[in-house]
């Protein structure tokens, strides 16, 4: 069988398959070994390496934003700095605080990395390159995400440290409440594609990326998953100036490293999910004939969104916990609900009156955006009037006092 | 014995052991984690039954919401984490007798159900069609639309009730705040 450079994944797969079958193994066992190999290759090697090198990218970008050079000693442009950091982390003493719950303390970093890597099982990299295209892919992503919350809570609780516990409490308030608009808004691509499978959602974007049909949903998904990861401006979970470092304060060495890499990898994961759900995933010119090109498109889209996430971190101050929860419950959740309703209505209208699907959805989103802006504007006006009235009252009170 | 049967027996053993640990453990947070293991085992059982939707829902609702809520409630009551009292009281033998009798009665009843010992057939249609059917059954007037709506109203009432309970008692100055 010749090696097809347009579609190398299938070729490599069948190459390995023939090899193992040639050794006289049962076909079932061969499939099983290939799945394990693929999971190990993508999960352990590709993703963790990506996570490690993202820290370099982040430091370099942050340095440029702050008019510094950033890491520039190890390798060209300091590109091997993460390797040096990794070696340092590996040689550090592995401490366990006194009074810590040892089993849970050691389990938490494992769970944190597992929850992030688990999401990639349903990510279609290229037309046929997907771990497993289960028909509940979107729901699976949400359910694995909740395990990550559990990991952070366990880390905070088992450390026997009040700052870690405070970080864990903030996590519950933040991650669980931002899960609400995220889950709601995931219904929009599900409705547009008519399926919860990631593969089908990407395939259904052939007529147009879902970001065109649901820009508001895309924005809500991006914001709420940013809060779910705990990246700036939503990094209250580990606000170093308030609670030292939050849930992972007592961790040292590679256990801290696992949390660290898991966080960076989670940022990459939400970039990838946004690209898949709203930007067409691997879709692009000639991607279907040359799957390798699809992988390139997917990577480019993911990288572009990751760049936005990374730059947001250096351009935004951290928001207060009341603002964080206010934004979630007063703006994002109602807007997500409204977006689901508008998408359903627009879809029904477009199919019954045979209007242009993309245009109908776009117009409905524009109406929703205008309504939202109007609601926020009138709310802030009422708020301003109230605070001005309060000022006048206070002034007159103090005046009478004199 | 097929691979699936071995897996089923293993998962069932894990669930049973975890459930026993939930009630036997003296540390509440450990009990909650054993509960999570038992619930995750149930999710695996759903997967074995080719009900992946229910498996994911099991993880989202039971592990992602209920178990985390339990752990959070425990974290807020840190002083009461470790139970030092006796684990059984004088009536433990009565409880044991009742549970054995109930178990025996249930087993007897289940063994009399026809077709109980037959091997279950594979589902005739594929799973994504089942998911669609579940979705349309929930909004079908002839099927489950009424229970579905009643449950929605109940949940909404619970939501409003929670907000009312959580609202701080305030005098009329702050009461006007929406």
CSV table of C-alpha atoms in Angstrom, one decimal, chain A residues 185 188-194 201-219 277-280 283 338-348 350 355-369:
chain,number,residue,atom,x,y,z
A,185,UNK,CA,-25.0,28.3,24.8
A,188,UNK,CA,-26.9,26.8,20.0
A,189,UNK,CA,-24.4,24.9,17.8
A,190,UNK,CA,-26.2,21.7,18.8
A,191,UNK,CA,-29.4,23.1,17.4
A,192,UNK,CA,-27.8,24.5,14.3
A,193,UNK,CA,-26.1,21.2,13.5
A,194,UNK,CA,-28.9,19.0,14.7
A,201,UNK,CA,-21.0,19.9,14.1
A,202,UNK,CA,-17.9,20.6,12.1
A,203,UNK,CA,-19.3,18.9,9.0
A,204,UNK,CA,-22.5,21.0,9.2
A,205,UNK,CA,-20.5,24.2,9.0
A,206,UNK,CA,-19.9,23.7,5.3
A,207,UNK,CA,-22.5,26.3,4.4
A,208,UNK,CA,-21.1,28.8,6.8
A,209,UNK,CA,-19.3,28.9,10.1
A,210,UNK,CA,-21.6,29.0,13.1
A,211,UNK,CA,-20.0,32.2,14.2
A,212,UNK,CA,-21.9,33.9,11.4
A,213,UNK,CA,-25.2,32.4,12.5
A,214,UNK,CA,-24.6,32.8,16.2
A,215,UNK,CA,-22.0,35.5,17.0
A,216,UNK,CA,-23.6,36.2,20.4
A,217,UNK,CA,-23.5,32.5,21.3
A,218,UNK,CA,-19.8,32.4,20.2
A,219,UNK,CA,-19.0,35.4,22.4
A,277,UNK,CA,-18.0,24.8,17.5
A,278,UNK,CA,-18.0,28.2,15.9
A,279,UNK,CA,-15.2,28.7,13.4
A,280,UNK,CA,-15.6,25.5,11.4
A,283,UNK,CA,-13.0,23.3,7.4
A,338,UNK,CA,-32.5,34.5,25.0
A,339,UNK,CA,-29.9,33.3,22.4
A,340,UNK,CA,-31.2,29.8,22.6
A,341,UNK,CA,-34.8,31.0,22.1
A,342,UNK,CA,-33.8,33.3,19.2
A,343,UNK,CA,-31.9,30.6,17.5
A,344,UNK,CA,-34.8,28.2,17.8
A,345,UNK,CA,-37.2,30.8,16.4
A,346,UNK,CA,-34.9,31.9,13.6
A,347,UNK,CA,-34.3,28.3,12.6
A,348,UNK,CA,-38.0,27.6,12.5
A,350,UNK,CA,-36.0,30.1,8.0
A,355,UNK,CA,-35.6,32.2,3.9
A,356,UNK,CA,-31.8,32.3,3.8
A,357,UNK,CA,-30.7,30.5,6.9
A,358,UNK,CA,-27.5,32.4,7.6
A,359,UNK,CA,-29.2,35.8,7.0
A,360,UNK,CA,-32.1,35.0,9.3
A,361,UNK,CA,-29.9,33.9,12.1
A,362,UNK,CA,-27.7,36.9,11.7
A,363,UNK,CA,-30.6,39.3,11.8
A,364,UNK,CA,-32.0,37.6,14.9
A,365,UNK,CA,-28.6,37.9,16.5
A,366,UNK,CA,-28.5,41.6,15.6
A,367,UNK,CA,-31.9,42.2,17.1
A,368,UNK,CA,-30.8,40.3,20.3
A,369,UNK,CA,-27.6,42.4,20.5
